[in-house]
Coordinates of C-alpha atoms in Angstrom, one line a residue:
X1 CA 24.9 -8.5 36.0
X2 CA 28.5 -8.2 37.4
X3 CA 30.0 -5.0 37.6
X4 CA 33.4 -4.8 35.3
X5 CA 36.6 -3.6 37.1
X6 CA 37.9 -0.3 35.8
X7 CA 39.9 -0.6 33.0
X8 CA 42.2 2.3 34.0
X9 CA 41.5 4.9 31.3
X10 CA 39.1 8.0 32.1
X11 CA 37.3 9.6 29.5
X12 CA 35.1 12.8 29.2
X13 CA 31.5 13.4 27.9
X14 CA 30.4 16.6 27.5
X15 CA 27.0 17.2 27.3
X16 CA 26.2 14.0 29.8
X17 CA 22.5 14.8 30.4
X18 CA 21.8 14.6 26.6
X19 CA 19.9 11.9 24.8
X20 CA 22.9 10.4 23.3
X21 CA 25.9 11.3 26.0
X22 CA 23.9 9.7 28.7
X23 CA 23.9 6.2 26.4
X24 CA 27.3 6.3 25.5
X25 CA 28.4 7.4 29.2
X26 CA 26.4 3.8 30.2
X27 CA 28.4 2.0 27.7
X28 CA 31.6 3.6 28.8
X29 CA 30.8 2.7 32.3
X30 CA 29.9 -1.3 31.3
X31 CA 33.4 -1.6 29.3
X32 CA 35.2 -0.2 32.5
X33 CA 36.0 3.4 31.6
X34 CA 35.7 6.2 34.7
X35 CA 33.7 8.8 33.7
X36 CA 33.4 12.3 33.6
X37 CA 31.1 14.2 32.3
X38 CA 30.0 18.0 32.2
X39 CA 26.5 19.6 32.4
X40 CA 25.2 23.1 33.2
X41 CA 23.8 21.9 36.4
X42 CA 24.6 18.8 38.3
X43 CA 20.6 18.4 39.3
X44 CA 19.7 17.8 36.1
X45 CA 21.9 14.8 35.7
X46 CA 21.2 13.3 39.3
X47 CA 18.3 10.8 38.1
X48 CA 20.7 9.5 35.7
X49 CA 23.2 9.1 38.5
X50 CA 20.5 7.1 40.5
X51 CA 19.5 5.2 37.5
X52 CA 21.3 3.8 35.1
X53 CA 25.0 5.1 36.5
X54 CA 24.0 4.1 40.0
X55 CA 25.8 0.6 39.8
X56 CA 29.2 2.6 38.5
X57 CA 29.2 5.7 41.0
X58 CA 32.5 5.1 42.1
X59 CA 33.7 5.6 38.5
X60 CA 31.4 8.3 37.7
X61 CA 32.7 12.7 38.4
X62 CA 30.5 15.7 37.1
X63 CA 31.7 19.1 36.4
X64 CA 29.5 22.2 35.9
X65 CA 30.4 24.0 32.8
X66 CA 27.6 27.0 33.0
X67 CA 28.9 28.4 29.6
X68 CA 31.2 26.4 27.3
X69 CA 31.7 29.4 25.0
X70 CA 34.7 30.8 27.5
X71 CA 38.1 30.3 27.6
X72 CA 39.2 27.6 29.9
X73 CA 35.4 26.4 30.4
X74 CA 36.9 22.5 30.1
X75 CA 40.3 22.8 30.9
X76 CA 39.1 21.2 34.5
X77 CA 37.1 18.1 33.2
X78 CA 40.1 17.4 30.5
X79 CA 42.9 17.7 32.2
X80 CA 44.0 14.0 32.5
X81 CA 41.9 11.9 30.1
X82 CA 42.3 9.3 27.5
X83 CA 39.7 10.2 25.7
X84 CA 37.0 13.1 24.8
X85 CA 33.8 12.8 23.7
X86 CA 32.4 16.3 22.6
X87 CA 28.4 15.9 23.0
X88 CA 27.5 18.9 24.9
X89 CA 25.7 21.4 21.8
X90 CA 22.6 22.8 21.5
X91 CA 19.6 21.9 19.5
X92 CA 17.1 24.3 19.6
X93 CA 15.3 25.5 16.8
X94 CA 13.5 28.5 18.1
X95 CA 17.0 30.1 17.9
X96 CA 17.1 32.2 14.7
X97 CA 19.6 34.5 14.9
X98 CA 23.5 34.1 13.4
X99 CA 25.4 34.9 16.5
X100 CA 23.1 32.5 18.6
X101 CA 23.9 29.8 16.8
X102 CA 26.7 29.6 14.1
X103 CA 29.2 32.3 16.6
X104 CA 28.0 29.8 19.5
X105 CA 28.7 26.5 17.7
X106 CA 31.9 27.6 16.5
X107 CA 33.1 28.8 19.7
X108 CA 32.3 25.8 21.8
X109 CA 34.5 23.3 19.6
X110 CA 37.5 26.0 19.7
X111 CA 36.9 26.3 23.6
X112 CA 36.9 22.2 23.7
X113 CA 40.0 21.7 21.4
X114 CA 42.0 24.5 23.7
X115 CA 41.0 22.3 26.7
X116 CA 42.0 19.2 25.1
X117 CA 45.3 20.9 24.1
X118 CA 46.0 21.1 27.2
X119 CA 44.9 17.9 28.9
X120 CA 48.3 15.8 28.8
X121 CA 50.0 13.4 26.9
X122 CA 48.1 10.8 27.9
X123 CA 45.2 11.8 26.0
X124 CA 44.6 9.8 22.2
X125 CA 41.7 11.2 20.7
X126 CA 38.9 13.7 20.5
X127 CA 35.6 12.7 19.1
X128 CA 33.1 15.1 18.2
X129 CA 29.6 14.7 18.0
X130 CA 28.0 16.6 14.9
X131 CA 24.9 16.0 12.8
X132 CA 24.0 14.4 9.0
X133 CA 23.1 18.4 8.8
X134 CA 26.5 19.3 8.4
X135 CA 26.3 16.9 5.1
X136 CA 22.7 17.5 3.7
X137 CA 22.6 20.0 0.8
X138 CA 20.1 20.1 -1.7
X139 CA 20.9 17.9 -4.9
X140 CA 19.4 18.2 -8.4
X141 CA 19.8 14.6 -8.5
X142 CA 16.2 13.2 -6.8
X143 CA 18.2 10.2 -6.1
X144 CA 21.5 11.4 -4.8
X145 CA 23.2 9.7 -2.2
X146 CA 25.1 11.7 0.5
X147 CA 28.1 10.8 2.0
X148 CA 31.0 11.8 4.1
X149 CA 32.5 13.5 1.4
X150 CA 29.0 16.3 0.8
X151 CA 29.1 19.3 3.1
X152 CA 26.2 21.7 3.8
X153 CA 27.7 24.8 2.2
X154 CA 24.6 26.1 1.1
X155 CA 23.3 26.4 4.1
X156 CA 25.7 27.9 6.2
X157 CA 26.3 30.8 3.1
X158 CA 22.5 31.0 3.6
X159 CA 23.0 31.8 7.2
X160 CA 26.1 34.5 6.9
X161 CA 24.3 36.4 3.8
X162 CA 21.4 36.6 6.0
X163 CA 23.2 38.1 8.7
X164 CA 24.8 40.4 6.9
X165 CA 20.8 41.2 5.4
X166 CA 20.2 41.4 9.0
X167 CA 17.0 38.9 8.6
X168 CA 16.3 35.9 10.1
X169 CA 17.3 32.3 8.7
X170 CA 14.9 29.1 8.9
X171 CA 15.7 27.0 11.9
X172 CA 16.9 23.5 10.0
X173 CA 19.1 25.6 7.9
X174 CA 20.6 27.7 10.4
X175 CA 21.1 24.4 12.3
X176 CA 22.2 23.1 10.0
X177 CA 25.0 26.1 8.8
X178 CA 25.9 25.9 12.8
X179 CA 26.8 21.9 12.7
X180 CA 28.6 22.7 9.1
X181 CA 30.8 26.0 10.5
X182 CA 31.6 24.0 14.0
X183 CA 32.7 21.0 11.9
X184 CA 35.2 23.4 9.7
X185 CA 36.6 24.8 12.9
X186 CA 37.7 21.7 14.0
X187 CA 39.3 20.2 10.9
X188 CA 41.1 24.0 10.5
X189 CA 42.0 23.4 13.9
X190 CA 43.6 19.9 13.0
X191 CA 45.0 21.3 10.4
X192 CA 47.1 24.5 12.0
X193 CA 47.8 22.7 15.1
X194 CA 48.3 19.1 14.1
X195 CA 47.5 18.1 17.9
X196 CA 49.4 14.6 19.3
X197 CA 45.5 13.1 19.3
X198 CA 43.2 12.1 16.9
X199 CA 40.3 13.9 15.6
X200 CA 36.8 12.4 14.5
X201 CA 33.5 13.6 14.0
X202 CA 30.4 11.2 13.9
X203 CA 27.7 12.6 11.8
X204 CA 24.2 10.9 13.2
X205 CA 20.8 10.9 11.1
X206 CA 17.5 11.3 13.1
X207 CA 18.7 9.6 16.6
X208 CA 15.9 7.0 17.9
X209 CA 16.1 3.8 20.7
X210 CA 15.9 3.4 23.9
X211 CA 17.6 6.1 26.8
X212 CA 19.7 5.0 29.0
X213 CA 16.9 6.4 31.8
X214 CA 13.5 6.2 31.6
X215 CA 11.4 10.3 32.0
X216 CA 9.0 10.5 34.8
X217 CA 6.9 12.2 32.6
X218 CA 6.5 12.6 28.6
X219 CA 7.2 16.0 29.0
X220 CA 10.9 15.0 29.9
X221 CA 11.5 13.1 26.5
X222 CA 13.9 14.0 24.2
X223 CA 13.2 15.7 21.3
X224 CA 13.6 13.0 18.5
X225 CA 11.9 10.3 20.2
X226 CA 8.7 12.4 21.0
X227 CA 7.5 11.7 17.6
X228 CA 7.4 8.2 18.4
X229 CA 5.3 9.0 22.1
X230 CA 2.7 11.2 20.0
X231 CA 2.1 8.0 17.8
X232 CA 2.5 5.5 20.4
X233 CA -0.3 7.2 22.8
X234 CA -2.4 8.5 20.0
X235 CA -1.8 12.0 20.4
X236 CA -0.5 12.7 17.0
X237 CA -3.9 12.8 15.3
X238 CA -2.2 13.0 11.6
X239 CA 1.2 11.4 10.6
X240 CA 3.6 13.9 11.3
X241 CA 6.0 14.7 8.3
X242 CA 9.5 13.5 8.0
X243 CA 12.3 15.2 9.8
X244 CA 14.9 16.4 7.2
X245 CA 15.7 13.3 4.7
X246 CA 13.9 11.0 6.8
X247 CA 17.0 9.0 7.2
X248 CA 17.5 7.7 11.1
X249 CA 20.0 5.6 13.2
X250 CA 19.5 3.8 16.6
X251 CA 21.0 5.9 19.6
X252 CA 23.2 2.0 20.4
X253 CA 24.7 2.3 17.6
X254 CA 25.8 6.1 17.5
X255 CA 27.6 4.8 20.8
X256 CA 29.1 2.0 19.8
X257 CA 30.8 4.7 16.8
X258 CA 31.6 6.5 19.7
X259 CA 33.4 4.2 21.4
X260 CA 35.1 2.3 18.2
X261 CA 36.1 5.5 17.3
X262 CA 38.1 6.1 20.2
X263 CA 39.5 2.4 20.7
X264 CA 40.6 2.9 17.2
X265 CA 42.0 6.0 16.3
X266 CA 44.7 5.4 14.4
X267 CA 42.3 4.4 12.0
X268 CA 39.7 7.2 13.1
X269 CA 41.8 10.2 12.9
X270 CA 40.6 12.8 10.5
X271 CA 37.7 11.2 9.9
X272 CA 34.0 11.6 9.4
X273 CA 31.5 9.3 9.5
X274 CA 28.3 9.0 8.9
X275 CA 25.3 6.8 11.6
X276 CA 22.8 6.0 9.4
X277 CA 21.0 2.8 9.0
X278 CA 18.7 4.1 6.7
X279 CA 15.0 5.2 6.0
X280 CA 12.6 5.8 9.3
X281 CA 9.6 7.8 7.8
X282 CA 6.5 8.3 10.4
X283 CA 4.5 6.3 8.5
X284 CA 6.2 3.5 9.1
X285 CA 6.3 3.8 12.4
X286 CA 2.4 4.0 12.6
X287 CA 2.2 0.9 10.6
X288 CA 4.8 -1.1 12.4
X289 CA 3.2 -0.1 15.9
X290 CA -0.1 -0.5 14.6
X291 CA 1.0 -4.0 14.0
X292 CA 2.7 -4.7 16.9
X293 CA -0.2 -4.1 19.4
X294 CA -2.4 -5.3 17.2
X295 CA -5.8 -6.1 19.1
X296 CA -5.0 -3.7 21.9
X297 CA -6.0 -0.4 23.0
X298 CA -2.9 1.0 22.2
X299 CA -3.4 0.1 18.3
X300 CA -6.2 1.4 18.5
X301 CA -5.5 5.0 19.2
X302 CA -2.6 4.8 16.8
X303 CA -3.3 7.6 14.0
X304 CA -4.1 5.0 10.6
X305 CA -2.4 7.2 7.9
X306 CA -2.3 5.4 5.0
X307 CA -0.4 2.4 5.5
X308 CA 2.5 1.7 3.5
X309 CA 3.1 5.2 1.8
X310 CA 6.2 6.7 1.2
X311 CA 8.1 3.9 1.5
X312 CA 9.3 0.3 0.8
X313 CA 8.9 -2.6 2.9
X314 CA 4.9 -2.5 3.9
X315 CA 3.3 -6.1 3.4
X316 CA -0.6 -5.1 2.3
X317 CA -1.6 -8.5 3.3
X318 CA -0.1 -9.3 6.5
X319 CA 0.0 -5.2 7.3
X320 CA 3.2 -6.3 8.9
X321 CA 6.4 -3.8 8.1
X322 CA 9.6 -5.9 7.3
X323 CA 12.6 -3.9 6.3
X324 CA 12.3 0.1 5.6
X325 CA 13.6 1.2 2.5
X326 CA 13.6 4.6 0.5
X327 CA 11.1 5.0 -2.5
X328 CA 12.8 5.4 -6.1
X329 CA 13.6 8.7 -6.5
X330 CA 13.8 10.1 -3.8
X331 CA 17.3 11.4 -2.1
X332 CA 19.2 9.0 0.7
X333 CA 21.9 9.1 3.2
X334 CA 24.7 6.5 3.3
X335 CA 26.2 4.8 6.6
X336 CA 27.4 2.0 5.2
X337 CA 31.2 3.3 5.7
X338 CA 31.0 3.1 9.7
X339 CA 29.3 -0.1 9.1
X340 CA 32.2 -1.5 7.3
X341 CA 35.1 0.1 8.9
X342 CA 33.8 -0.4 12.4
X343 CA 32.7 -4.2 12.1
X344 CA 29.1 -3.8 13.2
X345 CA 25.3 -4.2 11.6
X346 CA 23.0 -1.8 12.4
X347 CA 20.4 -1.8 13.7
X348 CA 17.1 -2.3 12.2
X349 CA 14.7 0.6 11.5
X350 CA 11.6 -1.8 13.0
X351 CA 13.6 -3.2 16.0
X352 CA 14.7 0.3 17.3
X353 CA 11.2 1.8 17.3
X354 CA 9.8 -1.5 18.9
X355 CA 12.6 -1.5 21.4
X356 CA 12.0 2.3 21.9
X357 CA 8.4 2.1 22.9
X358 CA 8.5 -0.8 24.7
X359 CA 10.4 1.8 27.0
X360 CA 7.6 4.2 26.8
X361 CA 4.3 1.9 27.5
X362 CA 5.0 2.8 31.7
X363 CA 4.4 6.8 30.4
X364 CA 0.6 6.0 28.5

């Protein structure tokens, strides 16, 4: 494949040795972008840089950021860009405390929005990477269908009672109260500063598909894709349960909103949207792997389940899964904006799981 000249514009990931920064970095790189991007230590990005951004090193800078919660902390990796792509945030859900996670969150976007402030003219938009968390609030409605429009205020009013309590909050909720408070501080900041670029948040569901570099070791993967591993090589030995709404969204596609996002935003500007093809529940991933290597040792280690349940789309028959959808009454989350202002399909449930492991067989 032929290497595309630089396109003269040079954008910023922060947050490059993440699941989804490192994709869109590689599709940066293949439309001709220069990248930077930041990480808390350059090692831990270097088999990326040998991998997958080997063929575009001459277009590729790192910058250590140790701790993005202090002032200045991307002044550096801004100053000059076109574009910003704010990836770099924390998901880890051992963290239970207020101040770890919702002060944290908070901080980092103000930290990035003073950077980009100050990055130059030149620079046309900021897109920030959030989470369908920041939207997901319990409905009485079993059936209710969330869209850019729902917020998760009762989580984050969860969270700050709690604190004051002094008691800990659940993980998802906290997480989610930290993705809904960092998401505020950026539209307040829109709204006092009313900055010369355009601000966007993308909003993913559960993020499957294939990295942009393959692990050396199962260990390595990324959180939402171990779920598929366990099944894939047997070592889930029930079907786990569904992560939040169950709703998912190929990691190509979260990109590509990425991107568009950018390229457009004029359109983009003060805008949320939502990646989300639709259901992905761990059943049917069991089913549709199951299928797909059927009469090999791999199917057979796959954990059974019981085929078909808690969802649409299972053929008894064949035992063949076509397309995923959510069961009657129960609650869903919407993409279908980003799919119609941005031009694109997405992705299938079934092809991003079968593209994902196909990744993975080298690990079994």
């Amino acid at each position: 494949m032929a290497i595309p000249a630089s396109n003269g514009k040079t954008v910023l990931v922060t947050g490059i040795g993440g699941y989804i920064a490192g994709v869109l970095g590689h599709l940066l790189l293949t439309k001709g972008y220069s990248l930077r991007g930041t990480t808390r230590k350059a090692t831990s990005v270097e088999p990326l840089l040998k991998g997958a951004y080997g063929p575009y090193a001459d277009r590729v800078k790192i910058f250590e950021v140790l701790n993005m919660t202090v002032d200045g902390a991307f002044d550096e990796a801004a100053k000059g860009v076109d574009g910003i792509f704010h990836m770099a945030s924390p998901v880890d859900f051992s963290i239970t405390t207020y101040d770890e996670s919702v002060t944290i969150a908070k901080r980092g976007n103000e930290v990035l929005l003073a950077g980009a402030l100050k990055a130059g003219p030149q620079l046309t938009s900021v897109v920030v990477t959030s989470s369908v968390a920041a939207i997901l609030d319990p409905k009485e409605d079993p059936e209710y269908s969330y869209t850019e429009v729902d917020w998760a205020l009762g989580a984050l009013a969860q969270a700050e009672k709690d604190k004051e309590a002094g008691v800990p909050t659940p993980s998802e909720r906290l997480y989610a109260a930290s993705k809904t408070a960092a998401d505020q501080t950026m539209w307040k900041f829109r709204e006092s500063h009313k900055p010369p670029f355009a601000l966007t948040t993308n909003n993913p569901s559960l993020v499957i598909g294939p990295p942009a570099n393959l692990v050396s070791h199962p260990s390595k993967l990324n959180e939402s894709v171990v779920l598929l591993f366990s099944i894939l090589s047997g070592t889930a030995k029930s079907i786990p349960p569904k992560n939040g709404s169950g709703s998912f969204v190929d990691v190509r596609d979260v990109a590509y909103e990425h991107l568009w996002a950018y390229e457009n935003s004029s359109k983009a500007d003060g805008q949320r949207y939502i990646a989300c093809e639709g259901f992905g529940p761990s059943q049917a991933i069991a089913d549709i792997l199951r299928y797909a290597y059927k009469g090999t040792a791999i199917a057979e280690k796959i954990f059974v389940g019981v085929p078909g349940e808690g969802y649409l789309g299972f053929d008894k028959e064949t035992g063949d899964v076509g397309d995923v959808k959510y069961l009657p009454g129960t609650v869903r989350v919407n993409g279908s904006k980003a799919e119609r202002e941005m031009g694109f399909k997405y992705i299938t449930f079934k092809q991003s799981v079968l593209d994902t492991v196909k990744v993975f067989e080298s690990l079994l």
